[in-house]
JSON list of C-alpha atoms and ligand atoms in Angstrom, two decimals:
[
{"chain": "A", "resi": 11, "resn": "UNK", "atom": "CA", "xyz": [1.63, 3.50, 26.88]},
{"chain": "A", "resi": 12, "resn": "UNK", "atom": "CA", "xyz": [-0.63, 1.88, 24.65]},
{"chain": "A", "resi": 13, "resn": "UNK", "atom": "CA", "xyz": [-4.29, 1.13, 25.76]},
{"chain": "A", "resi": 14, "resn": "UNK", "atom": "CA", "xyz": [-4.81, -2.75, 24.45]},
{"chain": "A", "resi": 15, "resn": "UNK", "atom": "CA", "xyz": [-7.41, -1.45, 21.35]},
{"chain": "A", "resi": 16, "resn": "UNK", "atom": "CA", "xyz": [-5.11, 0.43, 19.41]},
{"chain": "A", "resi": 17, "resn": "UNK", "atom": "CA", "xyz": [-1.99, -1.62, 20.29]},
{"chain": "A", "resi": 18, "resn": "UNK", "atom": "CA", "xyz": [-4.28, -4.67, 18.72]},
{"chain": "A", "resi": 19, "resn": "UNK", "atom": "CA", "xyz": [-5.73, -2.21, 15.92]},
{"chain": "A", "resi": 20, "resn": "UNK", "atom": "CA", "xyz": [-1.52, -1.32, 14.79]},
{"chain": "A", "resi": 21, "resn": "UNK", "atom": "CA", "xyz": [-0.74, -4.87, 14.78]},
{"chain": "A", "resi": 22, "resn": "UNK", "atom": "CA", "xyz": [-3.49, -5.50, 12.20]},
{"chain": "A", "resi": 23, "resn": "UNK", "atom": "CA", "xyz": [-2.82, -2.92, 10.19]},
{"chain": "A", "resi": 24, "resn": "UNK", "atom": "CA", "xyz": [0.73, -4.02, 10.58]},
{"chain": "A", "resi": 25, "resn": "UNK", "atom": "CA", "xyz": [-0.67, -6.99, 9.22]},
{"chain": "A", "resi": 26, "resn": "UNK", "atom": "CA", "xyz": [-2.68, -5.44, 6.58]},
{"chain": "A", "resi": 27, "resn": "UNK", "atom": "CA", "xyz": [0.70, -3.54, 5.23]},
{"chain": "A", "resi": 28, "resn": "UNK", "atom": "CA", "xyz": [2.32, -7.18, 4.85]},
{"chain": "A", "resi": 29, "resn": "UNK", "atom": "CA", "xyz": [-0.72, -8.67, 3.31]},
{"chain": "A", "resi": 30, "resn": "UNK", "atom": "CA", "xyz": [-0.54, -4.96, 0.67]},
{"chain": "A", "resi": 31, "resn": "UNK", "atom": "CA", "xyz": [3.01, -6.01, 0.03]},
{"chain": "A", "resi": 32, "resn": "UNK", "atom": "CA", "xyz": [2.08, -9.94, -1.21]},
{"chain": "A", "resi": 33, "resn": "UNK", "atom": "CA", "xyz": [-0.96, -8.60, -2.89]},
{"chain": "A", "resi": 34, "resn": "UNK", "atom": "CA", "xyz": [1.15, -6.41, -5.20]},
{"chain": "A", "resi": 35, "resn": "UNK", "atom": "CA", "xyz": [3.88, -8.63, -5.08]},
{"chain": "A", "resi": 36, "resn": "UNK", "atom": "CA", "xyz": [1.65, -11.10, -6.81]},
{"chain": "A", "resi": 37, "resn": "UNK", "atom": "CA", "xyz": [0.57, -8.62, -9.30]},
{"chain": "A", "resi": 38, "resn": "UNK", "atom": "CA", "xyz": [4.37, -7.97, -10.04]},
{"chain": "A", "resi": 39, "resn": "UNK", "atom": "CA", "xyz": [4.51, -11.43, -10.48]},
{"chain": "A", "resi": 40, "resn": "UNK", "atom": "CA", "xyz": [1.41, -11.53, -13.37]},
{"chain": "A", "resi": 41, "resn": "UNK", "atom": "CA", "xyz": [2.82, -8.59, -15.02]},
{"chain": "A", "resi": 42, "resn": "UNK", "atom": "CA", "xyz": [5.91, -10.70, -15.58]},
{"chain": "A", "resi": 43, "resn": "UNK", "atom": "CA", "xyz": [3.92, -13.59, -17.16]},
{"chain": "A", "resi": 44, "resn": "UNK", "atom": "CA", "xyz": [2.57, -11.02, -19.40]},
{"chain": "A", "resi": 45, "resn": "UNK", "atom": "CA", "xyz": [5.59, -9.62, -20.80]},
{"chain": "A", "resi": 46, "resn": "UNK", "atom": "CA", "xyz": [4.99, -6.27, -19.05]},
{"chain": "A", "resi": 47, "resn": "UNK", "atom": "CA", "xyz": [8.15, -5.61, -17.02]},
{"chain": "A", "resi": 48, "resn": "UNK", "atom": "CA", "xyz": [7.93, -1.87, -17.01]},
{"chain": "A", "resi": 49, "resn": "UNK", "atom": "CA", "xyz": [4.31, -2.96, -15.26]},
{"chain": "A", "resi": 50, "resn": "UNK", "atom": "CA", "xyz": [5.80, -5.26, -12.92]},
{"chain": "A", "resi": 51, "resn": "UNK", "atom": "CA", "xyz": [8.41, -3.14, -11.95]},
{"chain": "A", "resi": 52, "resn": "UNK", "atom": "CA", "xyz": [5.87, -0.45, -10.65]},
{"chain": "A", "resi": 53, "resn": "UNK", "atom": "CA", "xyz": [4.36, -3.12, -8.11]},
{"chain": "A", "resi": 54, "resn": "UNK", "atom": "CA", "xyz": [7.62, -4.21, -7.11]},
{"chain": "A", "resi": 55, "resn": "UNK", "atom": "CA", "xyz": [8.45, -0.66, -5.61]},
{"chain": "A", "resi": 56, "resn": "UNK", "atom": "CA", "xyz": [4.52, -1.04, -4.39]},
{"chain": "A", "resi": 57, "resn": "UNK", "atom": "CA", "xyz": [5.84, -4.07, -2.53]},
{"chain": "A", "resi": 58, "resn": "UNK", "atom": "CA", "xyz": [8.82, -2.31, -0.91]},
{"chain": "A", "resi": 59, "resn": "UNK", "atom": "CA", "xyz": [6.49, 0.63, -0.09]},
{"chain": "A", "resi": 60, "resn": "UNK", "atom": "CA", "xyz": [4.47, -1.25, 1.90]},
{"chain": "A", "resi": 61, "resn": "UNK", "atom": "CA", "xyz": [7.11, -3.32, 3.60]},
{"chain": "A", "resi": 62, "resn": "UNK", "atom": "CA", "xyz": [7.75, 0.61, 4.74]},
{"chain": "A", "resi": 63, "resn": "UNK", "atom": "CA", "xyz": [4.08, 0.94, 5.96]},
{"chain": "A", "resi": 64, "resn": "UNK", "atom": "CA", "xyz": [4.44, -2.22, 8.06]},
{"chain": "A", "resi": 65, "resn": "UNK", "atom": "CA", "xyz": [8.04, -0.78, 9.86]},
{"chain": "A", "resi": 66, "resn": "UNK", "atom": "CA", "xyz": [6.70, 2.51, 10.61]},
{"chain": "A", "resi": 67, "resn": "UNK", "atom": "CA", "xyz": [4.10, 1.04, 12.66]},
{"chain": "A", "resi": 68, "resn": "UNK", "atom": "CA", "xyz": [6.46, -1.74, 13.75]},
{"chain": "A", "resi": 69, "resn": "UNK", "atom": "CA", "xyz": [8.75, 0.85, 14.89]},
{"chain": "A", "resi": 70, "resn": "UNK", "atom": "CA", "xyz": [5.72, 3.12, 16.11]},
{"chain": "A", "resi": 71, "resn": "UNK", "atom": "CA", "xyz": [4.34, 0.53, 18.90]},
{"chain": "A", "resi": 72, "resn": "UNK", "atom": "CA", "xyz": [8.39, -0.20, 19.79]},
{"chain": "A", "resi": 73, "resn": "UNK", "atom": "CA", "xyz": [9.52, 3.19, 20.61]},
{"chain": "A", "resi": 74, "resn": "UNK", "atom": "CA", "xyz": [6.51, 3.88, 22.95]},
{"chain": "A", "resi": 75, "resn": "UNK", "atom": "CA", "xyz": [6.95, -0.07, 24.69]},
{"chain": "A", "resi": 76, "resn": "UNK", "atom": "CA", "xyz": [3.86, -1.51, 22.80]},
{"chain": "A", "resi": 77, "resn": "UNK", "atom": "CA", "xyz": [4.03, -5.26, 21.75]},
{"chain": "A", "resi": 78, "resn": "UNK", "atom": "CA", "xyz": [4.29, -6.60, 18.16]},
{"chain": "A", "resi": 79, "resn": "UNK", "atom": "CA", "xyz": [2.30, -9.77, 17.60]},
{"chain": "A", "resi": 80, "resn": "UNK", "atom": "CA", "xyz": [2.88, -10.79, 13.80]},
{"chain": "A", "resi": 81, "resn": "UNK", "atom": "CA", "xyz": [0.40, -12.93, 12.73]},
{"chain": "A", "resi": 82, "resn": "UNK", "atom": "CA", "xyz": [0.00, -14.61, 9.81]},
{"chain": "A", "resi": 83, "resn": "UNK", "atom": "CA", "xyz": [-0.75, -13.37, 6.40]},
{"chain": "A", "resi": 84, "resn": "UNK", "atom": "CA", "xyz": [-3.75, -14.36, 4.25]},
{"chain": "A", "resi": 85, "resn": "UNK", "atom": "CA", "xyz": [-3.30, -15.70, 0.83]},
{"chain": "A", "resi": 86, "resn": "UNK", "atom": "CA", "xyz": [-3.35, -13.13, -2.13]},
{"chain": "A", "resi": 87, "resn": "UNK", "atom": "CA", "xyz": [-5.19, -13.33, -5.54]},
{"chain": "A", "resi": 88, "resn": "UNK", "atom": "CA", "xyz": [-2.29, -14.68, -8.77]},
{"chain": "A", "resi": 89, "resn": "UNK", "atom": "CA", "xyz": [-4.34, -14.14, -11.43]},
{"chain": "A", "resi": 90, "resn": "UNK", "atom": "CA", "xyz": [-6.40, -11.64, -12.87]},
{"chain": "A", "resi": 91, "resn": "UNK", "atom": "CA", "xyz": [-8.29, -10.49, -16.24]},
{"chain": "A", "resi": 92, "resn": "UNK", "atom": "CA", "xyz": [-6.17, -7.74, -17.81]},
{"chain": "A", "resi": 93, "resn": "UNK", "atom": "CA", "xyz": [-3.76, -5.24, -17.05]},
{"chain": "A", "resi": 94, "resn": "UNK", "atom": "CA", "xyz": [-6.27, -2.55, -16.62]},
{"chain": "A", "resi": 95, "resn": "UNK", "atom": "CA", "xyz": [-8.05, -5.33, -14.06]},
{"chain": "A", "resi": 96, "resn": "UNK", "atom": "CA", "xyz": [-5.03, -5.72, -12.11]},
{"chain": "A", "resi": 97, "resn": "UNK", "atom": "CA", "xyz": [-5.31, -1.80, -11.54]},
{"chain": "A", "resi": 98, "resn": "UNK", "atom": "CA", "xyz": [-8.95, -1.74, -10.91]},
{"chain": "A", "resi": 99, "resn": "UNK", "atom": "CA", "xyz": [-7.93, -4.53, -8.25]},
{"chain": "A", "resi": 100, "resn": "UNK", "atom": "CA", "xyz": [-5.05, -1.80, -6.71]},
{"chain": "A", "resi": 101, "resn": "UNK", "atom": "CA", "xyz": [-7.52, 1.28, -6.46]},
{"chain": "A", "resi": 102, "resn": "UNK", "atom": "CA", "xyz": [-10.25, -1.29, -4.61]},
{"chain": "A", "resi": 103, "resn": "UNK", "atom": "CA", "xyz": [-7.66, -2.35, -2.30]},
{"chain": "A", "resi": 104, "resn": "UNK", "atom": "CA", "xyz": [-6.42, 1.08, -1.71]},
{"chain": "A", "resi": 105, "resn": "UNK", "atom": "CA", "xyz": [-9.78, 2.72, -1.04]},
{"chain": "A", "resi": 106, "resn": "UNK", "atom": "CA", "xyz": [-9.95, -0.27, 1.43]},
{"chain": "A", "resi": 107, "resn": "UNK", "atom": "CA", "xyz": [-7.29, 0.80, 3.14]},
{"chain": "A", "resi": 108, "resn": "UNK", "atom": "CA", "xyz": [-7.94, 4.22, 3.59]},
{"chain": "A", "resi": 109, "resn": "UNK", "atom": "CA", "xyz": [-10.74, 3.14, 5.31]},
{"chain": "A", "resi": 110, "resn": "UNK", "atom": "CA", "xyz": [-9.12, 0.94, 7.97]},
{"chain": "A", "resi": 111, "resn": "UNK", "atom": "CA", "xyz": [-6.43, 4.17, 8.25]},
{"chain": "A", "resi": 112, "resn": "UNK", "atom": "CA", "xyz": [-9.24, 6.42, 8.67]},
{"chain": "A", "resi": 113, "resn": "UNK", "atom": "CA", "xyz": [-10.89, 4.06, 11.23]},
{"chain": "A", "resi": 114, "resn": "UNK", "atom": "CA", "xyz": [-7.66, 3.70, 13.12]},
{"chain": "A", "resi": 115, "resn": "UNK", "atom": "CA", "xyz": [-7.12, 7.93, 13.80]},
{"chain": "A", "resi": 116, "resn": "UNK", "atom": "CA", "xyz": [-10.59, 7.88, 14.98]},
{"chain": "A", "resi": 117, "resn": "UNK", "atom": "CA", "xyz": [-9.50, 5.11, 17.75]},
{"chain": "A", "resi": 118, "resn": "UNK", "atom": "CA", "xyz": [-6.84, 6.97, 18.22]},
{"chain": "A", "resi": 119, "resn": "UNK", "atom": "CA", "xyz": [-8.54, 9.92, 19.07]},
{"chain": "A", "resi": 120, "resn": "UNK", "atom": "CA", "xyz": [-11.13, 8.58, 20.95]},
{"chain": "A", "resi": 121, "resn": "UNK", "atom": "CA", "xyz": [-8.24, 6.65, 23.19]},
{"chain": "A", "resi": 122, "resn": "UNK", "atom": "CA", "xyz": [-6.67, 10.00, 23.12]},
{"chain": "A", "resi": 123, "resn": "UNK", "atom": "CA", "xyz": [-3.32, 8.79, 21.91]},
{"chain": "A", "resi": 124, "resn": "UNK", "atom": "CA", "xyz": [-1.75, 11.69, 20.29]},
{"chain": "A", "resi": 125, "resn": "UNK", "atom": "CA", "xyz": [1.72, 10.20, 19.35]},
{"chain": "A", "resi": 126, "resn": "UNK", "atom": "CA", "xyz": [-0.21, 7.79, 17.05]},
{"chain": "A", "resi": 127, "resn": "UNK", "atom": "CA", "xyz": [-2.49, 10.28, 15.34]},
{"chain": "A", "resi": 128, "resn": "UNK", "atom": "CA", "xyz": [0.59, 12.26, 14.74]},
{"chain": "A", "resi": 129, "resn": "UNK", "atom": "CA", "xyz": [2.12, 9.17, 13.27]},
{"chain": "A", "resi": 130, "resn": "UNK", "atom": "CA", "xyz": [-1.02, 8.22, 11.36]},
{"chain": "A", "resi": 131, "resn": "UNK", "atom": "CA", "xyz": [-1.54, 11.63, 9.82]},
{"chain": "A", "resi": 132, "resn": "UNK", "atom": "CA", "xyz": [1.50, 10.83, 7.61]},
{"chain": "A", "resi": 133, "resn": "UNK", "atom": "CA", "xyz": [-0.59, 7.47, 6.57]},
{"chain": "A", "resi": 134, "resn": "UNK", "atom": "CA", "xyz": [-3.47, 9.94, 5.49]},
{"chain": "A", "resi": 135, "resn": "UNK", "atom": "CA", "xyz": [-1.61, 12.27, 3.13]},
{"chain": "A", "resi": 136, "resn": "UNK", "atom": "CA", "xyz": [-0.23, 8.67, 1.51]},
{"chain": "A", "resi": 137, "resn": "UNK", "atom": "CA", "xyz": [-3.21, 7.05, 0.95]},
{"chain": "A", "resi": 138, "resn": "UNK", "atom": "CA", "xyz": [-4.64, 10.50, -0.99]},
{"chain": "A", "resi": 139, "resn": "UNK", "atom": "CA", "xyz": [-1.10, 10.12, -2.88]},
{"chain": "A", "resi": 140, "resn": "UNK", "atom": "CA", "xyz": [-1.70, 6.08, -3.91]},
{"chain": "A", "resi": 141, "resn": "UNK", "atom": "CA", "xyz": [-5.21, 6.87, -4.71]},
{"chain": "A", "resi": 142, "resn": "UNK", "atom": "CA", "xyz": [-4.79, 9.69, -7.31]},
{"chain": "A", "resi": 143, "resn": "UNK", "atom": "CA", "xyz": [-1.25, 7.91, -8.80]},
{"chain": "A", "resi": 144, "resn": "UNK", "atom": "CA", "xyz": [-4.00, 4.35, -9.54]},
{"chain": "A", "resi": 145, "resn": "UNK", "atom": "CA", "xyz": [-6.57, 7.02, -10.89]},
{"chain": "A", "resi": 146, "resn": "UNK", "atom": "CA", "xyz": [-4.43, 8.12, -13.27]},
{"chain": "A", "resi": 147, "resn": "UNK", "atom": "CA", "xyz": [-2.74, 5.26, -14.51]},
{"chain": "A", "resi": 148, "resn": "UNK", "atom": "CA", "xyz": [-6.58, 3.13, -14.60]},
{"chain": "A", "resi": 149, "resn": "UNK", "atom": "CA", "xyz": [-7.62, 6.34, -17.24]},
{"chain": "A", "resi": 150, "resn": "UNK", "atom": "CA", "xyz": [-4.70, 5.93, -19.34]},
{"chain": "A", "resi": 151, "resn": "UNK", "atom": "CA", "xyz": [-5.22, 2.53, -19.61]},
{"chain": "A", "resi": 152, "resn": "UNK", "atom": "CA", "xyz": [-8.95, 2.98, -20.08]},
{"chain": "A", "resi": 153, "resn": "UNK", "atom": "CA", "xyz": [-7.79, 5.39, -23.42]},
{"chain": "A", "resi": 154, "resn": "UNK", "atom": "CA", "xyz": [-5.45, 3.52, -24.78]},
{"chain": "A", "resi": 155, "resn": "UNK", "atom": "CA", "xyz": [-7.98, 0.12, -24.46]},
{"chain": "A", "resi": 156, "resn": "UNK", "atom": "CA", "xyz": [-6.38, -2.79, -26.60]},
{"chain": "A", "resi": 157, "resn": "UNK", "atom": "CA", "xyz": [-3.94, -0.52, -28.34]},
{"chain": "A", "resi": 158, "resn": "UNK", "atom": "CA", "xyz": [-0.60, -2.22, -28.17]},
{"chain": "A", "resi": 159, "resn": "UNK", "atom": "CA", "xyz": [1.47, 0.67, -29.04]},
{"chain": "A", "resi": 160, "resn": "UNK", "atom": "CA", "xyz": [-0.38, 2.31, -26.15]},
{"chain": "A", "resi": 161, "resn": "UNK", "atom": "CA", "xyz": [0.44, -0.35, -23.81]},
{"chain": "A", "resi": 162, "resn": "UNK", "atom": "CA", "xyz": [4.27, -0.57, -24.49]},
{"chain": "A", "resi": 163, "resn": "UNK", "atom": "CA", "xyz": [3.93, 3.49, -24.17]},
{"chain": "A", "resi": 164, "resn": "UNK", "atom": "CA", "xyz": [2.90, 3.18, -20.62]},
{"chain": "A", "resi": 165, "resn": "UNK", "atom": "CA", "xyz": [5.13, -0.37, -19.67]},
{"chain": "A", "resi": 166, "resn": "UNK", "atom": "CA", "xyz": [8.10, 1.97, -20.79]},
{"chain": "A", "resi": 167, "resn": "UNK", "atom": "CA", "xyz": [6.67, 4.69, -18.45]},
{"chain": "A", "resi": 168, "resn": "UNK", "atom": "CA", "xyz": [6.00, 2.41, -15.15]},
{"chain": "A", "resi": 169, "resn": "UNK", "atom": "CA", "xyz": [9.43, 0.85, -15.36]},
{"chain": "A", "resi": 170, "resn": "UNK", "atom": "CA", "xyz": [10.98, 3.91, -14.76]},
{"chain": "A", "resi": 171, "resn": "UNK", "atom": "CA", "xyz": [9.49, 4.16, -11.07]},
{"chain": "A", "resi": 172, "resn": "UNK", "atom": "CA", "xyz": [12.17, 3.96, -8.72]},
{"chain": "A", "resi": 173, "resn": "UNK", "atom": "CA", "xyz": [12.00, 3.28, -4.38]},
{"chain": "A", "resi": 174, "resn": "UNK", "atom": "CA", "xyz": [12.12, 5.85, -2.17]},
{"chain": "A", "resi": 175, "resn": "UNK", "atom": "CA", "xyz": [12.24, 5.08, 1.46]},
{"chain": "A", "resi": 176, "resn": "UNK", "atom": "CA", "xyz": [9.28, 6.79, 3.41]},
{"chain": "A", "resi": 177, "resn": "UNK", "atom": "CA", "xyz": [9.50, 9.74, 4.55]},
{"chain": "A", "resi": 178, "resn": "UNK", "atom": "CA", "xyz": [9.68, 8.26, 8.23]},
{"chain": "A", "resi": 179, "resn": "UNK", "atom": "CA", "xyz": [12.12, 5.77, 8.00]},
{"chain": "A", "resi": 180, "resn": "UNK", "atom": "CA", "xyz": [14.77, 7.65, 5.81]},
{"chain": "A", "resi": 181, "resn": "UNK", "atom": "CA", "xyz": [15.19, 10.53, 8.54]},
{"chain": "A", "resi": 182, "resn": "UNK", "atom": "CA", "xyz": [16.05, 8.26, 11.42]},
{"chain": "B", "resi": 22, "resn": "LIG", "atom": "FE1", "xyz": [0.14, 0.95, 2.71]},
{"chain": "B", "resi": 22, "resn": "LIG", "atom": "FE2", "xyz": [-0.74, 1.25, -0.26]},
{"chain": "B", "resi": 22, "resn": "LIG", "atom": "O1", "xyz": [-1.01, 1.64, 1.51]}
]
């Protein structure tokens, strides 16, 4: 069972997942415009991995009889300064979400719901993971500043990410 304040708190982070997956889904999109497929390919495998974010809580609050109320997703940014802004933009975002993971194991804990700390603590080792991968890419793009050659360098690079399923999906 599922007291009513973290059953509401999963379905906005639910929520906040989808809206992730638009958001980078739109910056796939830009990336295009720009010529930098190797760039938009990175945030297209964003925008599956947080389509996985959004199931494992989906699937969380279904398994343990919660109820999933889908509501609708905010409009996302389409247009943005640079490449390196379109990063900047990603490590913002991501920080923000940490913070509304963060803020959903402490209701957790408080409500004493163990299964979803357990679940969450998978979130928490994730968002470390997305923070340090943005770091790194926002200082190579910070070195390389308007150097083309640089730029194709790293397009090249980030269109070699491929999906993974998460980690709690792919063993079911
Ligand atoms: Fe679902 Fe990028 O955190």
């Amino acid at each position: 069972m599922f007291s009513t304040k973290v059953e509401e708190a999963l379905n906005a982070q639910i929520n906040a997942e989808m809206w992730s997956a638009y958001l980078y889904l739109s910056m796939a999109a830009y990336c295009h415009e720009q010529g930098l497929a190797g760039m938009a390919n990175w945030f297209e495998v964003q925008f599956k991995e947080e389509q996985d974010h959004a199931m494992i809580i989906y699937k969380h609050l279904v398994a343990r009889g919660g109820r999933v109320k889908l509501a609708p997703i905010a409009e996302v940014e389409t247009e943005w300064a640079s490449p390196l802004a379109v990063f900047e933009n990603t490590l913002t975002h991501e920080k923000k979400v940490t913070s509304l993971i963060n803020e959903l194991y402490a209701l957790a804990t408080e409500e004493k719901d163990y299964a979803t700390q357990s679940m969450l603590k998978w979130f928490i080792d994730e968002q470390v993971e997305e923070e340090e991968n943005v770091k790194t890419l926002i200082d190579n793009l910070r070195m390389i500043k308007d150097n083309g050659f640089g730029l194709y360098m790293i397009d090249k690079e980030l269109g070699a990410r491929t999906y993974t399923q998460a980690a709690p999906l792919a063993k079911e």
